[in-house]
Coordinates of C-alpha atoms in Angstrom, one line a residue:
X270 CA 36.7 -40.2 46.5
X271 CA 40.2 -38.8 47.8
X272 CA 43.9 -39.5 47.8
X273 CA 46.3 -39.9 50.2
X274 CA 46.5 -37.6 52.8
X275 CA 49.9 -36.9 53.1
X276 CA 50.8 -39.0 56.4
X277 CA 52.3 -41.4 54.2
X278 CA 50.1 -44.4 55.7
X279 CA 47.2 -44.4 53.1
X280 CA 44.2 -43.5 53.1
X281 CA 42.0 -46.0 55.4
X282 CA 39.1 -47.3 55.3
X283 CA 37.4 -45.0 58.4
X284 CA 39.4 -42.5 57.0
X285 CA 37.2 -42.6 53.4
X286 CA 34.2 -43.2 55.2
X287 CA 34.2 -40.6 57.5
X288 CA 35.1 -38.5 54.3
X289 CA 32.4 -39.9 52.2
X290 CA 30.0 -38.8 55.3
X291 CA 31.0 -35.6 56.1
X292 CA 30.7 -34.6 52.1
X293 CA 26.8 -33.2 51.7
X294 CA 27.6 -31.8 48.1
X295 CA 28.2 -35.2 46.7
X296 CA 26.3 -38.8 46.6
X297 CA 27.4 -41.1 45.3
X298 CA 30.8 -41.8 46.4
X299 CA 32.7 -45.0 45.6
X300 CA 35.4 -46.4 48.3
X301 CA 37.7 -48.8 46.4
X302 CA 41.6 -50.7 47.6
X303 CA 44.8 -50.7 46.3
X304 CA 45.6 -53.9 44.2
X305 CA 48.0 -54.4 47.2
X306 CA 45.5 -55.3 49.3
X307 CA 43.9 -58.0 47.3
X308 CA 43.3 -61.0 49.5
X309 CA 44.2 -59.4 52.9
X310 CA 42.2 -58.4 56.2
X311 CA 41.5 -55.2 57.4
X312 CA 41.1 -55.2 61.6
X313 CA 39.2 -52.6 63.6
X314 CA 40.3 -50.7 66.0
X315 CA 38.2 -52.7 69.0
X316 CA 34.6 -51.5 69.6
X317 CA 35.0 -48.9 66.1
X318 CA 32.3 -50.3 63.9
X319 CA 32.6 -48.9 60.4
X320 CA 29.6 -46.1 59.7
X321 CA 27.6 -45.4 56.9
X322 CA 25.8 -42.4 57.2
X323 CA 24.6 -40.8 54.0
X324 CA 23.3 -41.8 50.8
X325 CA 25.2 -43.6 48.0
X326 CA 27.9 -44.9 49.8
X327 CA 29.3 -48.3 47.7
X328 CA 32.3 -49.8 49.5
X329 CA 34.0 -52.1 46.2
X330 CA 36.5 -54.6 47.6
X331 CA 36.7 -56.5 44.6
X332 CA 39.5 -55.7 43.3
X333 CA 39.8 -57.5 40.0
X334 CA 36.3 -57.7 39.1
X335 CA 35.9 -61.4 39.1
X336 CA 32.8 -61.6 41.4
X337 CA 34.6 -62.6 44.6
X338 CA 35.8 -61.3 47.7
X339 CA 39.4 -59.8 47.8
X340 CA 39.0 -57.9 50.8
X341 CA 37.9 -59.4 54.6
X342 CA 36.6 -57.1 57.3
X343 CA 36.9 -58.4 60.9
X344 CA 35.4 -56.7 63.7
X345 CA 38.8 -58.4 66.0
X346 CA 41.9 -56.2 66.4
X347 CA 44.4 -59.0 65.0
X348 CA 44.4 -62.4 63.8
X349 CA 43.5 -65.1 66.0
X350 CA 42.4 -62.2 68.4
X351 CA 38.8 -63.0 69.1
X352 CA 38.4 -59.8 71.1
X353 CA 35.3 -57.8 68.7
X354 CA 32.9 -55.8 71.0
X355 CA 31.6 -54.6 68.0
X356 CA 30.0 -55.0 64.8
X357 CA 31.4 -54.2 61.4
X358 CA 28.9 -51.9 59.8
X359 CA 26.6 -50.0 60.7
X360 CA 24.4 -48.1 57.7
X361 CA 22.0 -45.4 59.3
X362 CA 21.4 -41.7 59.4
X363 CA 19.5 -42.1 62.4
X364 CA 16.7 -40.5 60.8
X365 CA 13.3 -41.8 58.8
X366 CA 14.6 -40.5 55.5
X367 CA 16.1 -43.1 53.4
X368 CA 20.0 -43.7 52.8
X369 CA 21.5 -46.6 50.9
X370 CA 24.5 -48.2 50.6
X371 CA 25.9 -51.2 48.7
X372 CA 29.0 -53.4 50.1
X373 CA 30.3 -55.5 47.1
X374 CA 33.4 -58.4 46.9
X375 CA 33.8 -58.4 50.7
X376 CA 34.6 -60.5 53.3
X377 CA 32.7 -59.4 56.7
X378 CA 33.3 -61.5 59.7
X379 CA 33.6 -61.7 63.9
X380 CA 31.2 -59.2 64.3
X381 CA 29.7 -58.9 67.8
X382 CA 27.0 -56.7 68.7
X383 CA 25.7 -56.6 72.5
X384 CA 21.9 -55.8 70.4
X385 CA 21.2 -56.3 66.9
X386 CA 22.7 -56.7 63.5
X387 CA 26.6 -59.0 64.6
X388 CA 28.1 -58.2 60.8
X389 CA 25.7 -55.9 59.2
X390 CA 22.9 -53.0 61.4
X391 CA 20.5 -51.6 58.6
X392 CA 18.7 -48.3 59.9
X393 CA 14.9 -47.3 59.4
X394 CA 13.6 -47.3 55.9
X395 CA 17.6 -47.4 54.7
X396 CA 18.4 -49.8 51.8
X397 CA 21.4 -52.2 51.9
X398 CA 22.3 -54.5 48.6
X399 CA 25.0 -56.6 49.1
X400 CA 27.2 -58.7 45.9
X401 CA 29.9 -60.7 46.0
X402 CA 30.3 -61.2 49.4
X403 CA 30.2 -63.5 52.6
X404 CA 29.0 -62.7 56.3
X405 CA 30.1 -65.2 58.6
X406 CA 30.8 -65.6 62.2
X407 CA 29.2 -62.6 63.6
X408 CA 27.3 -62.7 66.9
X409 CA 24.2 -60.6 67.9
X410 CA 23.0 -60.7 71.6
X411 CA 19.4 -60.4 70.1
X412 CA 18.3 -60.6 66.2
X413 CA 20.3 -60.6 63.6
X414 CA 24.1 -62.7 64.2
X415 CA 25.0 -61.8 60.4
X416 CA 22.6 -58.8 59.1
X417 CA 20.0 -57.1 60.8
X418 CA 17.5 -54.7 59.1
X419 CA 15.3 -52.3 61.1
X420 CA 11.6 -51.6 60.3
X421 CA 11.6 -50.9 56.5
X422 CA 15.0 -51.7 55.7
X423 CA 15.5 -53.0 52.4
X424 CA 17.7 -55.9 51.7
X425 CA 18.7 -57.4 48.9
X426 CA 21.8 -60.0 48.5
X427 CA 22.8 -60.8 45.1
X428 CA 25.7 -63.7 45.4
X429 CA 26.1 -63.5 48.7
X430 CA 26.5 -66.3 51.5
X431 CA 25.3 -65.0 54.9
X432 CA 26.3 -68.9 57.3
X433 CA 28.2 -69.4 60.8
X434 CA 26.5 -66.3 62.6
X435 CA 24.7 -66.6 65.8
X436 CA 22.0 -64.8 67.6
X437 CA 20.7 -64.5 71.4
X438 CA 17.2 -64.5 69.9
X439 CA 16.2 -64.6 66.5
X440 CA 17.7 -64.1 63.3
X441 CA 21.1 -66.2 63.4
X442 CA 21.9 -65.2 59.8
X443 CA 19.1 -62.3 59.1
X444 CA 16.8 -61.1 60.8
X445 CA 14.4 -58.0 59.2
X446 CA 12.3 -56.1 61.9
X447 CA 8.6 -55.9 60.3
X448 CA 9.7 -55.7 56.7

């Protein structure tokens, strides 16, 4: 996708995503870590949910190709923290036309959304597919602690544990809105 941009801290996360969906030439793009970064957690800024918000989008944390996480995501600023007011991703282009994105070998946990989708919000008629990973101890204030998929959202989890989220009202784990 892109290289460092010459501040000499990396290239982040946000910082590849926001590149990924500012690019309209290109679908497609593939966000991958640093070998350095294998079994570490990446904290967000509080209330900066990761976006995805164009088509082909695959976030690849992990790192050695084994089929298992190398790479957490928590929605808190700092270990132990327990101050997310926020979720972690949110995949939508806010329109009817259909974007997807796939989020392999990753970690995402402490979400917490005031509305829907605690780890994971999946937008209208957008597709989500999810390997490798675990989504755990996200909260929603109403459906979906863990994932949440709006009306004709399409997901599909392919050795993936979704356990230990919470919801105000349905949807502790899942939840898909008229699928």
């Amino acid at each position: 996708l892109a290289a460092e941009q010459a501040d000499g801290a990396g290239l982040s996360l946000r910082e590849a995503l926001a590149l990924a969906n500012d690019d309209p030439t290109t679908n497609g793009d593939s966000i991958t870590f640093a070998a350095a970064l294998a079994g570490g957690t990446l904290f967000l800024t509080t209330g900066q949910q990761l976006s995805i918000t164009t088509d082909g989008v695959t976030v690849d944390g992990d790192i050695d190709g084994n089929g298992t996480p190398d790479i957490t995501i928590s929605a808190d600023s700092a270990l132990g923290a327990n101050d997310a007011t926020s979720r972690v991703f949110f995949i939508s282009n806010g329109a009817a036309t259909t974007i997807a994105a796939a989020l392999n070998g990753l970690v995402i946990e402490d979400g917490n959304a005031t509305g829907d989708g605690g780890g994971i919000y999946v937008g209208q008629a957008d597709d989500l597919t999810l390997t490798n990973a675990t989504v755990s101890g996200n909260s929603a204030g109403r459906h979906g602690g863990g994932i949440f998929g709006q009306v004709g959202a399409a997901l599909t989890l392919t050795n993936a544990t979704v356990s230990g989220n919470g919801a105000g009202s349905d949807g502790g784990g899942i939840f898909g809105h008229n699928l």
